[in-house]
PDB file of C-alpha atoms in Angstrom:
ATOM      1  CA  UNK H   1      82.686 153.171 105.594  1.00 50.00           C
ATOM      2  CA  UNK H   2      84.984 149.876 105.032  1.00 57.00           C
ATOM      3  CA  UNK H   3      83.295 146.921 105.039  1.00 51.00           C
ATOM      4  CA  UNK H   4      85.572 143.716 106.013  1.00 55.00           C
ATOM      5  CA  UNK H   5      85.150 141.253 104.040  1.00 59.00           C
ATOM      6  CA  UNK H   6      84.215 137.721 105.521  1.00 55.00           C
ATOM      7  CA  UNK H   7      86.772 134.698 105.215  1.00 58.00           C
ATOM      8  CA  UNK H   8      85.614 132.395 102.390  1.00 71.00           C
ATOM      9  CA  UNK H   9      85.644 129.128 104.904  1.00 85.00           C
ATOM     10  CA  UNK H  10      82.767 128.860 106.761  1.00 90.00           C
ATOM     11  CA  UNK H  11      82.656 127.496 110.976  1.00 92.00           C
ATOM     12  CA  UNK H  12      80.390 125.270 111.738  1.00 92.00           C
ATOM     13  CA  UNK H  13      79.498 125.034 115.975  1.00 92.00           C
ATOM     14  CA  UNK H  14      78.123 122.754 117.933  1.00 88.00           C
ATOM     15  CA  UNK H  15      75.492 124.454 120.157  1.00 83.00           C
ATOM     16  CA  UNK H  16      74.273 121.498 122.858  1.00 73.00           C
ATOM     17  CA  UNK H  17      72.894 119.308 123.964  1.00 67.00           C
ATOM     18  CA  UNK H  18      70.150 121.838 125.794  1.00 67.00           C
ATOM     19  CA  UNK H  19      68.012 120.298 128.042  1.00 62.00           C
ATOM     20  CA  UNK H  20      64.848 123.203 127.948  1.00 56.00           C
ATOM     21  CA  UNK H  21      62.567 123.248 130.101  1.00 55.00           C
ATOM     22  CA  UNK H  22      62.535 118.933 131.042  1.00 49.00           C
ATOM     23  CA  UNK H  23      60.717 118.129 127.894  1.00 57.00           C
ATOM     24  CA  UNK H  24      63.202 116.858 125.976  1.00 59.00           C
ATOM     25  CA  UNK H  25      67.044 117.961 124.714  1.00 73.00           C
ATOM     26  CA  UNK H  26      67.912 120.016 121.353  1.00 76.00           C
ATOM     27  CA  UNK H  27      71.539 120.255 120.084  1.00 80.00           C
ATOM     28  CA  UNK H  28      71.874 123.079 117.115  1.00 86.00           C
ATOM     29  CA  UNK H  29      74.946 122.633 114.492  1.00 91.00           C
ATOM     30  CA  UNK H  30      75.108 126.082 113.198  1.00 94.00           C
ATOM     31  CA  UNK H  31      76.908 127.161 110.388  1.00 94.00           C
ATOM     32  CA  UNK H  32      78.517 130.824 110.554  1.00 92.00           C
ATOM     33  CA  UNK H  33      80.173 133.148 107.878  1.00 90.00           C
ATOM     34  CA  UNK H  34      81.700 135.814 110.340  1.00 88.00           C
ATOM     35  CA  UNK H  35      78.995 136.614 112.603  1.00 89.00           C
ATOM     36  CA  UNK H  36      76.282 135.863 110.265  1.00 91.00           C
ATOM     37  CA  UNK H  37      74.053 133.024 110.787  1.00 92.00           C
ATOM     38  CA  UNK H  38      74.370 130.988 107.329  1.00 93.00           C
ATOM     39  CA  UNK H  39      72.228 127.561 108.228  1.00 93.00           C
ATOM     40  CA  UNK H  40      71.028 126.015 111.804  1.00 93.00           C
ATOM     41  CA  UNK H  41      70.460 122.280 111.633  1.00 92.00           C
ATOM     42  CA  UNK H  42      68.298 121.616 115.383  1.00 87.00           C
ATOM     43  CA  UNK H  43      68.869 118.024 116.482  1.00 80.00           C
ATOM     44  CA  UNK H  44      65.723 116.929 118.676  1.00 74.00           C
ATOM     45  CA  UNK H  45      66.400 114.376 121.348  1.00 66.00           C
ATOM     46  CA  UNK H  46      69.732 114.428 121.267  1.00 56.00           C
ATOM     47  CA  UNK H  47      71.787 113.346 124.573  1.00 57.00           C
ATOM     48  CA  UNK H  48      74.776 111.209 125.083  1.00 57.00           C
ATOM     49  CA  UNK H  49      75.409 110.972 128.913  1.00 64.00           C
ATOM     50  CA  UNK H  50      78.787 108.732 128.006  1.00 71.00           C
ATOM     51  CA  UNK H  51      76.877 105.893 129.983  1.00 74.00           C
ATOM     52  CA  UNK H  52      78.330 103.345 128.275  1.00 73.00           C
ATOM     53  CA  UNK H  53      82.032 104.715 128.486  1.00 77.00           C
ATOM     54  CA  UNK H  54      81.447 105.174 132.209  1.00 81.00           C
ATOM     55  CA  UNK H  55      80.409 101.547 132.353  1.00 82.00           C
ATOM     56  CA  UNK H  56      83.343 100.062 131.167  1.00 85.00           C
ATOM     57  CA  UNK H  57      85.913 100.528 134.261  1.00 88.00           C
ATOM     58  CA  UNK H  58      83.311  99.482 136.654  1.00 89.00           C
ATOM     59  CA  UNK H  59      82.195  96.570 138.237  1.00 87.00           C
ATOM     60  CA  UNK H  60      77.756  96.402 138.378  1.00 79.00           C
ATOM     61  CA  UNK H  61      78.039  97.533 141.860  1.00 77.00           C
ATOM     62  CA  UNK H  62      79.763 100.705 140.870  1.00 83.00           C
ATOM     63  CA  UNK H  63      77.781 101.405 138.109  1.00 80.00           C
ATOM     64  CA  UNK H  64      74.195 100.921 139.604  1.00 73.00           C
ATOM     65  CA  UNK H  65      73.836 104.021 140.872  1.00 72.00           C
ATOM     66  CA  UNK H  66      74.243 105.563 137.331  1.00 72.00           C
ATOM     67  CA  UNK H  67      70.942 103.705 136.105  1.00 68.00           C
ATOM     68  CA  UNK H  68      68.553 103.649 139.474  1.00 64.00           C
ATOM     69  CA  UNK H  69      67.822 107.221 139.420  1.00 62.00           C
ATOM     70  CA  UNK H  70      63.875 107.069 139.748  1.00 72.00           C
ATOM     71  CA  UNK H  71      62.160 109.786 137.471  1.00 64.00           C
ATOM     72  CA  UNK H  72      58.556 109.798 137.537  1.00 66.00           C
ATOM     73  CA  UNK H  73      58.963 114.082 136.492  1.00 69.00           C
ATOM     74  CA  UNK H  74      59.108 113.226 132.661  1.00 72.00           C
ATOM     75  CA  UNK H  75      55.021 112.250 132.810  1.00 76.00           C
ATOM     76  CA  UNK H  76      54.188 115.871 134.213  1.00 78.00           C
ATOM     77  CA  UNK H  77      55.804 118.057 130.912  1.00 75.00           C
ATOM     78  CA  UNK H  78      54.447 115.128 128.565  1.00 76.00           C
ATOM     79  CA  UNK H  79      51.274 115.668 129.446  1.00 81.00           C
ATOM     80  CA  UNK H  80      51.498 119.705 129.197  1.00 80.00           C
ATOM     81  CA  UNK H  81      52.788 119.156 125.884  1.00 77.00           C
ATOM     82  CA  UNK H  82      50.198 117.155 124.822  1.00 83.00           C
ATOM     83  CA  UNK H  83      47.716 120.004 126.248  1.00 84.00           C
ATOM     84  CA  UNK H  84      46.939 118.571 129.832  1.00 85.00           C
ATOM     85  CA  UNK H  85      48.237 120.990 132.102  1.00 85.00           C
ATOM     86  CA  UNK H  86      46.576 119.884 135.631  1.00 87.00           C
ATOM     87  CA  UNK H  87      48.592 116.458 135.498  1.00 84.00           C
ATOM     88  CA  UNK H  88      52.018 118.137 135.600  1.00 82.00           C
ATOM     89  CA  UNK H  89      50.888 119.385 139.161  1.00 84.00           C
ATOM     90  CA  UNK H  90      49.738 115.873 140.435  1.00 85.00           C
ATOM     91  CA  UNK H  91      52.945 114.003 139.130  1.00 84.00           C
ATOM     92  CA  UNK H  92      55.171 116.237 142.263  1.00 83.00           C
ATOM     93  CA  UNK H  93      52.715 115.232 144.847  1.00 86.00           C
ATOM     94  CA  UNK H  94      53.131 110.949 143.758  1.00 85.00           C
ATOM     95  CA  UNK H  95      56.702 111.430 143.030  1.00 84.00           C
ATOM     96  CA  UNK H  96      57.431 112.959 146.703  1.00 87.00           C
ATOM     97  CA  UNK H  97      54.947 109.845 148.226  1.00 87.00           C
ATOM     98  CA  UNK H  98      57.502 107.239 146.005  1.00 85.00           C
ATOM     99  CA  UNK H  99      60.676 108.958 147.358  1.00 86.00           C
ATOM    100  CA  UNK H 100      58.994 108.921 150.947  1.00 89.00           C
ATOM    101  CA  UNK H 101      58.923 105.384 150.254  1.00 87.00           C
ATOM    102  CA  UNK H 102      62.218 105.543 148.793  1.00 85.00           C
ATOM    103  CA  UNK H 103      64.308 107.053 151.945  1.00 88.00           C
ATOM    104  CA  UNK H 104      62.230 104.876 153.826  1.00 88.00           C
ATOM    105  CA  UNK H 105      63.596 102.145 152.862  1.00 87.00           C
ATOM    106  CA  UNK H 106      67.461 102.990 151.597  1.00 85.00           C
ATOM    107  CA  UNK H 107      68.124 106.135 153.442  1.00 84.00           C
ATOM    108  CA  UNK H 108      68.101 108.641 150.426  1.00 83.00           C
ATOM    109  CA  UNK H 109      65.487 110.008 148.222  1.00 80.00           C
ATOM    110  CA  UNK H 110      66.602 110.008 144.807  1.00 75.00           C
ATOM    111  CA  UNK H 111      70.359 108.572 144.331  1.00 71.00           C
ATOM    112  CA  UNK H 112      69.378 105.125 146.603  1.00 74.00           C
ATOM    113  CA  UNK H 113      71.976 101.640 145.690  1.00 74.00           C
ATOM    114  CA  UNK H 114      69.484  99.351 146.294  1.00 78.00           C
ATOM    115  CA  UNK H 115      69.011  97.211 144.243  1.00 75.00           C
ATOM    116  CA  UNK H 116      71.961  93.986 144.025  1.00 76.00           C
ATOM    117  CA  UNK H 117      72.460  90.974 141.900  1.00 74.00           C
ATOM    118  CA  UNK H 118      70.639  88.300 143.057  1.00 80.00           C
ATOM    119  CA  UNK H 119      68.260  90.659 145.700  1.00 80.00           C
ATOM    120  CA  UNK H 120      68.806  94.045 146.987  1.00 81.00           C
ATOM    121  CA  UNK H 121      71.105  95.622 149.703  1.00 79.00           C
ATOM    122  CA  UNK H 122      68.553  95.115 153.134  1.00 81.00           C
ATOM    123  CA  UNK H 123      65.042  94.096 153.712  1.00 85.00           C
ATOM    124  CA  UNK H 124      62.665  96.543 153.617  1.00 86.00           C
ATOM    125  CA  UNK H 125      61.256  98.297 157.091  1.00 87.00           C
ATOM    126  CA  UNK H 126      58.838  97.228 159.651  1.00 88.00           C
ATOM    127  CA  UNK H 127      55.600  98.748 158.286  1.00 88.00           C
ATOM    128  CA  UNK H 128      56.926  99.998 154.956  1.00 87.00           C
ATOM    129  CA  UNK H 129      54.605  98.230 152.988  1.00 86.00           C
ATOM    130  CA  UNK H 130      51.400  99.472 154.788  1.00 86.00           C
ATOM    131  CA  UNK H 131      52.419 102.986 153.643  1.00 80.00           C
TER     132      UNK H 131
END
């Protein structure tokens, strides 16, 4: 049986960003010889959204809607990584109360414009703040 022999210049890919599981990203730069695996450098908390090149053609009203996302999901996994499982359940029921509040108040749940220089878009709603 003929064995082919590998090329003497090695390729090096880019596996990633990954985003597993919500508890944080991983990019891989692995090095191959062929098909063989030579070296895997893993790259913890890597991610580059390109926030700040989306920024630059757009005025702050444009670009607010980029940075007012409201995650309270990343508390959940940190806690079941740090062992405590039973908070990960509790953090959906208060984030679904906050985006109640949320649409409430904007109209939409997660991807609300709000907030404005100098105040935000429309007072808030006749009994909102008793909720």
């Amino acid at each position: 049986m003929n064995v082919p022999a590998t090329r003497e210049d090695l390729m090096i890919v880019n596996m990633g960003p990954h985003h597993p599981s919500m508890h944080g990203v991983l990019r891989l730069i692995v090095t191959l010889d062929g098909e063989d695996v030579i070296d895997c450098e893993p790259i913890l908390g890597y991610l580059h959204r390109g926030m700040e090149k989306i920024a630059e053609n757009r005025t702050i009203i444009q670009y607010l809607p980029y940075v007012t996302p409201s995650h309270l999901l990343w508390l959940g996994p940190f806690m079941a990584d740090i062992g405590a499982q039973t908070p990960f359940f509790y953090i959906f029921r208060e984030r679904e109360l906050v985006y109640d509040l949320f649409e409430a108040a904007t109209g939409m749940r997660m991807m609300h414009n709000y907030f404005r220089i100098g105040g935000v878009a429309a007072d808030l709603p006749y009994g909102w703040i008793d909720k």
